[in-house]
Amino acid sequence: MKNRTFILSILFIVAALAGWYIYVARQAAEARSVQEVSVDWWGSAHADASAESFTHWNEDEPPLVPVNCAKCHSGDGFLDFLGQDGSAGLAVDAPAAVNSVISCEVCHNEKADMLQVASFPSGAQISMGNPDALCGSCHSGTGAGADVKAAAGDYGDDELIAEGAFAAPHYAFAAATQMGAEAESGFQYEGKSYTGRFLHANGVQTCTQCHDPHSLHIRQNYGDDDNLCAACHSNVTGYSDYRDVTVSKVDYDGNGQVKGIYYEIEGMRGVLYRAMQQYASSRLSQPLLWADQYPYWFNDSNANGKVDEGEAVFANQFKSITPRLMRAAFNFQFSAKDEAGYLHNGDYMLQLLYDSIEDLAQVVELDTSGLVRPD
Ligand code: HEC
Ligand code: HEC
Ligand code: HEC
Ligand code: HEC
Ligand code: HEC
Ligand SMILES: [Ca+2]
Ligand SMILES: [Ca+2]
Ligand SMILES: [Ca+2]
């Protein structure tokens, strides 16, 4: 009897040790070394010292990133924003160095570890938690629907705004998309309700659950499953399938086909584009074009609906701006400049586009009967 207890105890200890050993070995394999992490980071956009994002101000005299751009376009600027450089926290106090990338210490420091809240251009302060609040602080965009309201002032919906310029959300504002109505970054029409934060599903809710914070690539694993998306979307085997995912299976853009949400958003944006062109030609007598280069909206000089040589140039930018057109242009740009909007918050994108189309349909002849607004 005593002997048996002894043997059982030994077996128990051996089993416990084996379990502990396996646990430790697994932890070691999962935690990535500084060296591995550094290799990942070096290949990322955050480390790309030659990118426009970090060199745009190099020819200025003196070559410095201005205060209102430095939080996101200079690693040093972000340290100033955090207050990690000894200055006041949550404010950039001085112009910052150019060629200053998002280096290790920009995200790994005392103040960065404490950051919980990200602020958005609408003024919204959202508790995103750590480390997402870091991502959210720079991927929030710089413009919001509220800017359109301010610019439109007392002008009538279809009245030309003197010296008007289109308001725009900026670039890579994934957090603004994901937060939806909470961040109120799109132009939200009165009397309409908008979806808030896209919670997606367990394990794919935060920035860093999907994005590796160093390589910025999409993670491969979901728990023990070696395909992040296939765990739930069985037909997704790789990146090339992401855009084909639809859970709702709704033909939002009314083209007669149920496609991936990415394509439904593209289709809806296409409908909006044609509506804007029709509005510009018929109401403003100034044909309109969009091209993927700053400042994006141009005169269609030969009125053929297409971008021809010499049309998409700065000097030919579109200037006949009314409040109604400005609202539509903001939402168009919002959906075009987060290419991953379909994943970050597809419903919010579709709602904004749909409402802009509906707004234009009040004054131009449009068939909107096939379009569906997600609720
Ligand atoms: C809230 C953060 C934030 C602020 C503030 C900000 N930007 Fe950006 N900006 C970004 C991000 C993120 C990108 C990266 C887009 C990408 O993926 O290339 C970007 C991209 C750019 C680009 C490159 C566009 C391209 O086509 O490659 C320019 C130019 C730019 N910003 C100018 C400015 C200027 C000028 C200011 C200040 C008036 C400013 N930004 C303020 C976040 C910001
Ligand atoms: C954009 C922000 C960002 C930058 C830049 C960054 N990191 Fe990280 N790092 C993170 C986050 C987020 C985590 C995960 C911590 C967590 O989950 O709380 C992390 C985790 C780590 C870990 C733990 C291992 C792991 O994979 O979890 C190491 C080591 C590390 N970082 C080193 C570095 C080094 C070295 C650099 C520069 C070459 C760097 N980091 C740059 C955000 C960043
Ligand atoms: C200090 C500002 C800052 C912080 C913090 C930051 N980013 Fe970025 N991020 C940028 C800028 C600027 C770029 C564009 C860099 C370039 O053009 O090379 C960028 C690029 C990216 C890209 C590539 C975009 C593209 O167009 O290919 C991804 C993805 C990204 N960031 C995700 C994240 C995530 C996830 C976090 C949080 C772990 C994070 N970022 C934190 C400023 C920041
Ligand atoms: C469900 C997974 C998922 C989550 C959560 C997620 N992303 Fe993404 N993100 C992606 C994928 C996938 C892409 C590339 C999609 C494509 O190219 O079709 C992407 C693209 C991006 C880009 C480049 C495109 C752009 O918007 O300019 C940035 C920057 C970015 N994500 C930042 C973030 C930030 C910041 C967060 C947190 C607020 C976040 N992402 C949350 C999956 C995710
Ligand atoms: C844990 C399960 C799970 C994982 C992992 C997951 N998803 Fe999802 N996904 C869902 C659920 C559930 C919905 C529906 C959410 C809703 O409508 O509120 C959804 C919705 C979507 C949608 C919007 C579909 C629509 O009809 O509006 C897209 C696109 C999407 N997922 C793509 C992806 C991609 C790409 C990945 C991998 C990077 C991924 N998902 C990972 C469960 C998951
Ligand atoms: Ca400061
Ligand atoms: Ca369709
Ligand atoms: Ca033309």
PDB file of C-alpha atoms in Angstrom, residues 40-307:
ATOM      1  CA  ASP A  40      10.084  41.664 -39.154  1.00  0.00           C
ATOM      2  CA  TRP A  41      10.047  45.348 -38.266  1.00  0.00           C
ATOM      3  CA  TRP A  42      12.817  46.220 -40.750  1.00  0.00           C
ATOM      4  CA  GLY A  43      10.686  44.947 -43.594  1.00  0.00           C
ATOM      5  CA  SER A  44       7.621  46.969 -42.529  1.00  0.00           C
ATOM      6  CA  ALA A  45       6.184  50.300 -43.641  1.00  0.00           C
ATOM      7  CA  HIS A  46       6.928  51.682 -40.147  1.00  0.00           C
ATOM      8  CA  ALA A  47      10.665  51.281 -40.824  1.00  0.00           C
ATOM      9  CA  ASP A  48      10.658  52.669 -44.361  1.00  0.00           C
ATOM     10  CA  ALA A  49      12.756  55.810 -43.944  1.00  0.00           C
ATOM     11  CA  SER A  50      12.403  56.666 -47.634  1.00  0.00           C
ATOM     12  CA  ALA A  51       8.565  56.683 -47.559  1.00  0.00           C
ATOM     13  CA  GLU A  52       6.713  59.887 -48.397  1.00  0.00           C
ATOM     14  CA  SER A  53       5.317  59.714 -44.851  1.00  0.00           C
ATOM     15  CA  PHE A  54       8.742  60.378 -43.338  1.00  0.00           C
ATOM     16  CA  THR A  55      10.347  62.522 -46.063  1.00  0.00           C
ATOM     17  CA  HIS A  56       7.511  64.809 -47.184  1.00  0.00           C
ATOM     18  CA  TRP A  57       9.048  67.781 -45.318  1.00  0.00           C
ATOM     19  CA  ASN A  58      12.721  67.185 -46.198  1.00  0.00           C
ATOM     20  CA  GLU A  59      12.917  70.095 -48.630  1.00  0.00           C
ATOM     21  CA  ASP A  60      11.318  72.562 -46.202  1.00  0.00           C
ATOM     22  CA  GLU A  61      13.471  75.208 -44.583  1.00  0.00           C
ATOM     23  CA  PRO A  62      14.176  74.216 -41.842  1.00  0.00           C
ATOM     24  CA  PRO A  63      13.433  70.549 -42.656  1.00  0.00           C
ATOM     25  CA  LEU A  64      11.027  69.719 -39.813  1.00  0.00           C
ATOM     26  CA  VAL A  65       7.631  68.026 -39.555  1.00  0.00           C
ATOM     27  CA  PRO A  66       5.121  70.701 -38.425  1.00  0.00           C
ATOM     28  CA  VAL A  67       3.366  70.352 -35.055  1.00  0.00           C
ATOM     29  CA  ASN A  68       0.023  69.331 -36.561  1.00  0.00           C
ATOM     30  CA  CYS A  69       1.595  66.518 -38.604  1.00  0.00           C
ATOM     31  CA  ALA A  70       4.342  65.315 -36.258  1.00  0.00           C
ATOM     32  CA  LYS A  71       2.326  62.956 -34.051  1.00  0.00           C
ATOM     33  CA  CYS A  72       2.022  60.471 -36.905  1.00  0.00           C
ATOM     34  CA  HIS A  73       4.800  61.396 -39.336  1.00  0.00           C
ATOM     35  CA  SER A  74       7.776  61.412 -36.989  1.00  0.00           C
ATOM     36  CA  GLY A  75       8.796  58.883 -34.353  1.00  0.00           C
ATOM     37  CA  ASP A  76      10.250  61.753 -32.322  1.00  0.00           C
ATOM     38  CA  GLY A  77       6.966  63.593 -32.759  1.00  0.00           C
ATOM     39  CA  PHE A  78       5.067  60.679 -31.253  1.00  0.00           C
ATOM     40  CA  LEU A  79       7.409  60.605 -28.232  1.00  0.00           C
ATOM     41  CA  ASP A  80       6.599  64.308 -27.788  1.00  0.00           C
ATOM     42  CA  PHE A  81       2.881  63.505 -28.113  1.00  0.00           C
ATOM     43  CA  LEU A  82       3.153  60.827 -25.433  1.00  0.00           C
ATOM     44  CA  GLY A  83       5.172  63.127 -23.171  1.00  0.00           C
ATOM     45  CA  GLN A  84       7.946  60.546 -23.116  1.00  0.00           C
ATOM     46  CA  ASP A  85      10.440  63.298 -24.030  1.00  0.00           C
ATOM     47  CA  GLY A  86       9.608  65.185 -20.827  1.00  0.00           C
ATOM     48  CA  SER A  87       7.169  67.582 -22.498  1.00  0.00           C
ATOM     49  CA  ALA A  88       3.425  67.743 -21.760  1.00  0.00           C
ATOM     50  CA  GLY A  89       1.510  64.564 -22.539  1.00  0.00           C
ATOM     51  CA  LEU A  90      -1.184  64.155 -25.220  1.00  0.00           C
ATOM     52  CA  ALA A  91       0.062  67.165 -27.172  1.00  0.00           C
ATOM     53  CA  VAL A  92       2.817  67.762 -29.683  1.00  0.00           C
ATOM     54  CA  ASP A  93       4.726  70.802 -28.469  1.00  0.00           C
ATOM     55  CA  ALA A  94       7.347  71.337 -31.163  1.00  0.00           C
ATOM     56  CA  PRO A  95       8.064  70.562 -34.807  1.00  0.00           C
ATOM     57  CA  ALA A  96       9.853  67.217 -35.065  1.00  0.00           C
ATOM     58  CA  ALA A  97      12.668  65.571 -36.970  1.00  0.00           C
ATOM     59  CA  VAL A  98      12.226  64.314 -40.545  1.00  0.00           C
ATOM     60  CA  ASN A  99      13.351  60.776 -41.500  1.00  0.00           C
ATOM     61  CA  SER A 100      12.248  59.700 -38.030  1.00  0.00           C
ATOM     62  CA  VAL A 101      10.519  56.345 -38.495  1.00  0.00           C
ATOM     63  CA  ILE A 102       8.255  54.422 -36.094  1.00  0.00           C
ATOM     64  CA  SER A 103      11.149  52.770 -34.288  1.00  0.00           C
ATOM     65  CA  CYS A 104      11.126  50.286 -31.375  1.00  0.00           C
ATOM     66  CA  GLU A 105      11.148  52.953 -28.657  1.00  0.00           C
ATOM     67  CA  VAL A 106       8.171  54.761 -30.208  1.00  0.00           C
ATOM     68  CA  CYS A 107       5.935  51.872 -29.084  1.00  0.00           C
ATOM     69  CA  HIS A 108       8.051  50.419 -26.283  1.00  0.00           C
ATOM     70  CA  ASN A 109       8.379  53.015 -23.536  1.00  0.00           C
ATOM     71  CA  GLU A 110       6.784  53.828 -20.204  1.00  0.00           C
ATOM     72  CA  LYS A 111       4.183  56.284 -21.521  1.00  0.00           C
ATOM     73  CA  ALA A 112       3.299  54.096 -24.491  1.00  0.00           C
ATOM     74  CA  ASP A 113       2.598  51.173 -22.157  1.00  0.00           C
ATOM     75  CA  MET A 114       0.122  53.369 -20.272  1.00  0.00           C
ATOM     76  CA  LEU A 115      -1.799  54.728 -23.258  1.00  0.00           C
ATOM     77  CA  GLN A 116      -5.415  53.493 -23.235  1.00  0.00           C
ATOM     78  CA  VAL A 117      -7.357  56.149 -25.136  1.00  0.00           C
ATOM     79  CA  ALA A 118      -7.093  57.350 -28.725  1.00  0.00           C
ATOM     80  CA  SER A 119      -8.524  60.657 -29.902  1.00  0.00           C
ATOM     81  CA  PHE A 120     -10.221  61.154 -33.242  1.00  0.00           C
ATOM     82  CA  PRO A 121     -10.659  64.191 -35.509  1.00  0.00           C
ATOM     83  CA  SER A 122     -14.329  64.519 -34.519  1.00  0.00           C
ATOM     84  CA  GLY A 123     -13.129  65.099 -30.958  1.00  0.00           C
ATOM     85  CA  ALA A 124     -14.213  61.633 -29.827  1.00  0.00           C
ATOM     86  CA  GLN A 125     -11.969  60.020 -27.215  1.00  0.00           C
ATOM     87  CA  ILE A 126     -12.232  56.264 -27.380  1.00  0.00           C
ATOM     88  CA  SER A 127     -10.914  53.778 -24.908  1.00  0.00           C
ATOM     89  CA  MET A 128      -9.248  51.271 -27.204  1.00  0.00           C
ATOM     90  CA  GLY A 129      -7.022  49.649 -24.579  1.00  0.00           C
ATOM     91  CA  ASN A 130      -3.312  48.941 -24.864  1.00  0.00           C
ATOM     92  CA  PRO A 131      -1.636  48.433 -27.298  1.00  0.00           C
ATOM     93  CA  ASP A 132      -4.497  49.294 -29.711  1.00  0.00           C
ATOM     94  CA  ALA A 133      -4.596  52.898 -28.469  1.00  0.00           C
ATOM     95  CA  LEU A 134      -1.106  53.297 -29.961  1.00  0.00           C
ATOM     96  CA  CYS A 135      -2.257  52.135 -33.382  1.00  0.00           C
ATOM     97  CA  GLY A 136      -5.431  54.177 -33.054  1.00  0.00           C
ATOM     98  CA  SER A 137      -3.560  57.376 -32.232  1.00  0.00           C
ATOM     99  CA  CYS A 138      -1.874  57.396 -35.642  1.00  0.00           C
ATOM    100  CA  HIS A 139      -4.420  55.488 -37.714  1.00  0.00           C
ATOM    101  CA  SER A 140      -7.306  57.825 -36.898  1.00  0.00           C
ATOM    102  CA  GLY A 141      -7.212  60.103 -39.946  1.00  0.00           C
ATOM    103  CA  THR A 142      -7.142  63.887 -39.716  1.00  0.00           C
ATOM    104  CA  GLY A 143     -10.599  64.851 -40.961  1.00  0.00           C
ATOM    105  CA  ALA A 144     -14.186  64.049 -40.027  1.00  0.00           C
ATOM    106  CA  GLY A 145     -17.714  64.703 -41.233  1.00  0.00           C
ATOM    107  CA  ALA A 146     -17.857  67.597 -38.779  1.00  0.00           C
ATOM    108  CA  ASP A 147     -15.318  69.439 -40.958  1.00  0.00           C
ATOM    109  CA  VAL A 148     -17.772  69.276 -43.849  1.00  0.00           C
ATOM    110  CA  LYS A 149     -20.506  70.804 -41.683  1.00  0.00           C
ATOM    111  CA  ALA A 150     -18.154  73.574 -40.621  1.00  0.00           C
ATOM    112  CA  ALA A 151     -17.060  74.312 -44.196  1.00  0.00           C
ATOM    113  CA  ALA A 152     -20.648  74.326 -45.466  1.00  0.00           C
ATOM    114  CA  GLY A 153     -21.630  76.913 -42.872  1.00  0.00           C
ATOM    115  CA  ASP A 154     -24.859  78.659 -43.868  1.00  0.00           C
ATOM    116  CA  TYR A 155     -24.652  77.831 -47.565  1.00  0.00           C
ATOM    117  CA  GLY A 156     -27.698  76.165 -49.100  1.00  0.00           C
ATOM    118  CA  ASP A 157     -27.283  72.505 -50.077  1.00  0.00           C
ATOM    119  CA  ASP A 158     -26.762  73.291 -53.767  1.00  0.00           C
ATOM    120  CA  GLU A 159     -25.214  76.713 -53.459  1.00  0.00           C
ATOM    121  CA  LEU A 160     -21.586  77.170 -54.571  1.00  0.00           C
ATOM    122  CA  ILE A 161     -19.246  77.725 -51.636  1.00  0.00           C
ATOM    123  CA  ALA A 162     -16.969  80.678 -52.256  1.00  0.00           C
ATOM    124  CA  GLU A 163     -13.321  79.509 -52.322  1.00  0.00           C
ATOM    125  CA  GLY A 164     -14.612  76.079 -51.337  1.00  0.00           C
ATOM    126  CA  ALA A 165     -12.280  73.122 -50.957  1.00  0.00           C
ATOM    127  CA  PHE A 166     -13.167  69.490 -50.372  1.00  0.00           C
ATOM    128  CA  ALA A 167     -12.671  68.215 -46.826  1.00  0.00           C
ATOM    129  CA  ALA A 168     -10.968  64.799 -46.668  1.00  0.00           C
ATOM    130  CA  PRO A 169     -10.379  62.107 -44.047  1.00  0.00           C
ATOM    131  CA  HIS A 170      -6.625  61.640 -44.894  1.00  0.00           C
ATOM    132  CA  TYR A 171      -4.992  58.168 -45.148  1.00  0.00           C
ATOM    133  CA  ALA A 172      -4.689  54.764 -43.465  1.00  0.00           C
ATOM    134  CA  PHE A 173      -7.379  55.653 -40.897  1.00  0.00           C
ATOM    135  CA  ALA A 174      -8.279  52.061 -40.072  1.00  0.00           C
ATOM    136  CA  ALA A 175      -9.154  52.867 -36.467  1.00  0.00           C
ATOM    137  CA  ALA A 176     -11.652  55.524 -37.541  1.00  0.00           C
ATOM    138  CA  THR A 177     -13.319  52.951 -39.774  1.00  0.00           C
ATOM    139  CA  GLN A 178     -13.347  50.257 -37.133  1.00  0.00           C
ATOM    140  CA  MET A 179     -14.909  52.546 -34.518  1.00  0.00           C
ATOM    141  CA  GLY A 180     -17.682  53.596 -36.905  1.00  0.00           C
ATOM    142  CA  ALA A 181     -20.256  55.903 -35.312  1.00  0.00           C
ATOM    143  CA  GLU A 182     -18.261  55.983 -32.071  1.00  0.00           C
ATOM    144  CA  ALA A 183     -15.532  57.982 -33.818  1.00  0.00           C
ATOM    145  CA  GLU A 184     -18.012  59.748 -36.120  1.00  0.00           C
ATOM    146  CA  SER A 185     -15.403  60.128 -38.808  1.00  0.00           C
ATOM    147  CA  GLY A 186     -17.608  59.690 -41.865  1.00  0.00           C
ATOM    148  CA  PHE A 187     -20.190  62.300 -42.871  1.00  0.00           C
ATOM    149  CA  GLN A 188     -23.242  61.022 -41.008  1.00  0.00           C
ATOM    150  CA  TYR A 189     -26.572  62.321 -42.285  1.00  0.00           C
ATOM    151  CA  GLU A 190     -29.147  63.677 -39.894  1.00  0.00           C
ATOM    152  CA  GLY A 191     -31.916  61.299 -38.904  1.00  0.00           C
ATOM    153  CA  LYS A 192     -29.913  58.204 -39.872  1.00  0.00           C
ATOM    154  CA  SER A 193     -28.382  55.731 -37.494  1.00  0.00           C
ATOM    155  CA  TYR A 194     -24.926  54.312 -37.999  1.00  0.00           C
ATOM    156  CA  THR A 195     -23.219  51.174 -36.850  1.00  0.00           C
ATOM    157  CA  GLY A 196     -20.607  51.568 -34.105  1.00  0.00           C
ATOM    158  CA  ARG A 197     -17.443  49.633 -33.469  1.00  0.00           C
ATOM    159  CA  PHE A 198     -17.125  46.497 -35.614  1.00  0.00           C
ATOM    160  CA  LEU A 199     -16.660  43.732 -33.094  1.00  0.00           C
ATOM    161  CA  HIS A 200     -16.249  41.010 -35.739  1.00  0.00           C
ATOM    162  CA  ALA A 201     -15.630  37.888 -33.603  1.00  0.00           C
ATOM    163  CA  ASN A 202     -13.551  36.622 -30.698  1.00  0.00           C
ATOM    164  CA  GLY A 203      -9.843  36.745 -31.485  1.00  0.00           C
ATOM    165  CA  VAL A 204     -10.137  39.117 -34.457  1.00  0.00           C
ATOM    166  CA  GLN A 205     -11.347  42.230 -32.646  1.00  0.00           C
ATOM    167  CA  THR A 206      -8.239  44.240 -31.922  1.00  0.00           C
ATOM    168  CA  CYS A 207      -5.637  45.663 -34.297  1.00  0.00           C
ATOM    169  CA  THR A 208      -2.903  43.380 -33.030  1.00  0.00           C
ATOM    170  CA  GLN A 209      -5.028  40.232 -33.011  1.00  0.00           C
ATOM    171  CA  CYS A 210      -5.028  40.527 -36.797  1.00  0.00           C
ATOM    172  CA  HIS A 211      -1.876  42.572 -37.512  1.00  0.00           C
ATOM    173  CA  ASP A 212       1.517  41.485 -36.242  1.00  0.00           C
ATOM    174  CA  PRO A 213       2.713  44.780 -34.657  1.00  0.00           C
ATOM    175  CA  HIS A 214       6.180  44.424 -36.199  1.00  0.00           C
ATOM    176  CA  SER A 215       5.784  43.058 -39.715  1.00  0.00           C
ATOM    177  CA  LEU A 216       2.261  44.603 -39.842  1.00  0.00           C
ATOM    178  CA  HIS A 217       1.258  41.537 -41.864  1.00  0.00           C
ATOM    179  CA  ILE A 218      -1.852  39.588 -40.998  1.00  0.00           C
ATOM    180  CA  ARG A 219      -1.184  36.871 -38.456  1.00  0.00           C
ATOM    181  CA  GLN A 220      -1.371  33.303 -39.664  1.00  0.00           C
ATOM    182  CA  ASN A 221      -2.690  31.537 -36.617  1.00  0.00           C
ATOM    183  CA  TYR A 222      -5.957  31.381 -34.768  1.00  0.00           C
ATOM    184  CA  GLY A 223      -5.229  29.417 -31.575  1.00  0.00           C
ATOM    185  CA  ASP A 224      -4.120  26.003 -32.768  1.00  0.00           C
ATOM    186  CA  ASP A 225      -5.635  26.522 -36.189  1.00  0.00           C
ATOM    187  CA  ASP A 226      -2.958  27.597 -38.651  1.00  0.00           C
ATOM    188  CA  ASN A 227      -5.261  29.786 -40.689  1.00  0.00           C
ATOM    189  CA  LEU A 228      -6.622  32.900 -38.987  1.00  0.00           C
ATOM    190  CA  CYS A 229      -9.713  33.285 -41.121  1.00  0.00           C
ATOM    191  CA  ALA A 230     -10.518  29.692 -42.048  1.00  0.00           C
ATOM    192  CA  ALA A 231     -11.335  28.947 -38.430  1.00  0.00           C
ATOM    193  CA  CYS A 232     -14.631  30.710 -39.136  1.00  0.00           C
ATOM    194  CA  HIS A 233     -14.792  31.373 -42.883  1.00  0.00           C
ATOM    195  CA  SER A 234     -14.083  27.886 -44.184  1.00  0.00           C
ATOM    196  CA  ASN A 235     -13.553  28.930 -47.797  1.00  0.00           C
ATOM    197  CA  VAL A 236     -10.722  31.362 -46.975  1.00  0.00           C
ATOM    198  CA  THR A 237      -7.326  29.741 -47.479  1.00  0.00           C
ATOM    199  CA  GLY A 238      -5.219  32.843 -47.992  1.00  0.00           C
ATOM    200  CA  TYR A 239      -5.035  36.565 -48.570  1.00  0.00           C
ATOM    201  CA  SER A 240      -6.427  36.290 -52.082  1.00  0.00           C
ATOM    202  CA  ASP A 241      -9.734  35.040 -50.653  1.00  0.00           C
ATOM    203  CA  TYR A 242     -10.290  37.830 -48.100  1.00  0.00           C
ATOM    204  CA  ARG A 243     -12.100  40.073 -50.521  1.00  0.00           C
ATOM    205  CA  ASP A 244     -14.542  37.317 -51.462  1.00  0.00           C
ATOM    206  CA  VAL A 245     -15.948  36.927 -47.947  1.00  0.00           C
ATOM    207  CA  THR A 246     -19.603  37.690 -47.413  1.00  0.00           C
ATOM    208  CA  VAL A 247     -21.488  36.557 -44.359  1.00  0.00           C
ATOM    209  CA  SER A 248     -24.605  38.610 -44.943  1.00  0.00           C
ATOM    210  CA  LYS A 249     -24.952  37.379 -48.568  1.00  0.00           C
ATOM    211  CA  VAL A 250     -26.723  40.557 -49.638  1.00  0.00           C
ATOM    212  CA  ASP A 251     -26.459  42.255 -53.036  1.00  0.00           C
ATOM    213  CA  TYR A 252     -25.894  45.688 -51.502  1.00  0.00           C
ATOM    214  CA  ASP A 253     -24.915  47.487 -54.711  1.00  0.00           C
ATOM    215  CA  GLY A 254     -27.862  46.090 -56.621  1.00  0.00           C
ATOM    216  CA  ASN A 255     -25.870  44.762 -59.574  1.00  0.00           C
ATOM    217  CA  GLY A 256     -27.679  41.430 -59.481  1.00  0.00           C
ATOM    218  CA  GLN A 257     -24.770  39.522 -57.947  1.00  0.00           C
ATOM    219  CA  VAL A 258     -23.931  38.661 -54.350  1.00  0.00           C
ATOM    220  CA  LYS A 259     -20.188  39.205 -54.036  1.00  0.00           C
ATOM    221  CA  GLY A 260     -17.637  39.623 -51.274  1.00  0.00           C
ATOM    222  CA  ILE A 261     -18.185  42.720 -49.131  1.00  0.00           C
ATOM    223  CA  TYR A 262     -15.097  44.305 -50.684  1.00  0.00           C
ATOM    224  CA  TYR A 263     -16.766  44.213 -54.103  1.00  0.00           C
ATOM    225  CA  GLU A 264     -20.156  45.286 -52.809  1.00  0.00           C
ATOM    226  CA  ILE A 265     -18.496  48.411 -51.352  1.00  0.00           C
ATOM    227  CA  GLU A 266     -16.671  49.039 -54.622  1.00  0.00           C
ATOM    228  CA  GLY A 267     -19.946  48.696 -56.484  1.00  0.00           C
ATOM    229  CA  MET A 268     -21.752  51.062 -54.128  1.00  0.00           C
ATOM    230  CA  ARG A 269     -18.918  53.581 -54.521  1.00  0.00           C
ATOM    231  CA  GLY A 270     -19.289  53.244 -58.305  1.00  0.00           C
ATOM    232  CA  VAL A 271     -22.974  54.133 -58.046  1.00  0.00           C
ATOM    233  CA  LEU A 272     -22.077  57.143 -55.891  1.00  0.00           C
ATOM    234  CA  TYR A 273     -19.413  58.246 -58.365  1.00  0.00           C
ATOM    235  CA  ARG A 274     -21.852  58.213 -61.276  1.00  0.00           C
ATOM    236  CA  ALA A 275     -24.396  60.089 -59.159  1.00  0.00           C
ATOM    237  CA  MET A 276     -21.815  62.748 -58.302  1.00  0.00           C
ATOM    238  CA  GLN A 277     -20.820  63.104 -61.953  1.00  0.00           C
ATOM    239  CA  GLN A 278     -24.457  63.484 -62.945  1.00  0.00           C
ATOM    240  CA  TYR A 279     -25.012  66.076 -60.214  1.00  0.00           C
ATOM    241  CA  ALA A 280     -21.928  68.058 -61.230  1.00  0.00           C
ATOM    242  CA  SER A 281     -22.870  68.077 -64.906  1.00  0.00           C
ATOM    243  CA  SER A 282     -26.572  68.774 -64.522  1.00  0.00           C
ATOM    244  CA  ARG A 283     -26.668  71.065 -61.479  1.00  0.00           C
ATOM    245  CA  LEU A 284     -23.271  72.758 -61.597  1.00  0.00           C
ATOM    246  CA  SER A 285     -22.543  72.589 -65.341  1.00  0.00           C
ATOM    247  CA  GLN A 286     -19.049  71.453 -64.484  1.00  0.00           C
ATOM    248  CA  PRO A 287     -18.273  67.787 -65.306  1.00  0.00           C
ATOM    249  CA  LEU A 288     -16.411  66.004 -62.502  1.00  0.00           C
ATOM    250  CA  LEU A 289     -13.706  63.330 -62.350  1.00  0.00           C
ATOM    251  CA  TRP A 290     -11.944  61.380 -59.624  1.00  0.00           C
ATOM    252  CA  ALA A 291      -8.367  60.176 -60.038  1.00  0.00           C
ATOM    253  CA  ASP A 292      -6.187  58.481 -57.464  1.00  0.00           C
ATOM    254  CA  GLN A 293      -3.857  61.390 -56.902  1.00  0.00           C
ATOM    255  CA  TYR A 294      -3.951  64.525 -54.819  1.00  0.00           C
ATOM    256  CA  PRO A 295      -6.274  66.532 -54.790  1.00  0.00           C
ATOM    257  CA  TYR A 296      -8.399  63.679 -56.266  1.00  0.00           C
ATOM    258  CA  TRP A 297     -11.258  65.713 -57.797  1.00  0.00           C
ATOM    259  CA  PHE A 298     -10.724  67.270 -61.221  1.00  0.00           C
ATOM    260  CA  ASN A 299     -12.634  68.938 -64.045  1.00  0.00           C
ATOM    261  CA  ASP A 300     -13.591  66.574 -66.830  1.00  0.00           C
ATOM    262  CA  SER A 301     -12.556  69.160 -69.418  1.00  0.00           C
ATOM    263  CA  ASN A 302     -13.809  67.260 -72.462  1.00  0.00           C
ATOM    264  CA  ALA A 303     -16.858  65.952 -70.595  1.00  0.00           C
ATOM    265  CA  ASN A 304     -16.441  62.343 -71.698  1.00  0.00           C
ATOM    266  CA  GLY A 305     -16.673  60.891 -68.181  1.00  0.00           C
ATOM    267  CA  LYS A 306     -13.108  59.533 -68.309  1.00  0.00           C
ATOM    268  CA  VAL A 307      -9.710  60.700 -67.108  1.00  0.00           C
TER     269      VAL A 307
END
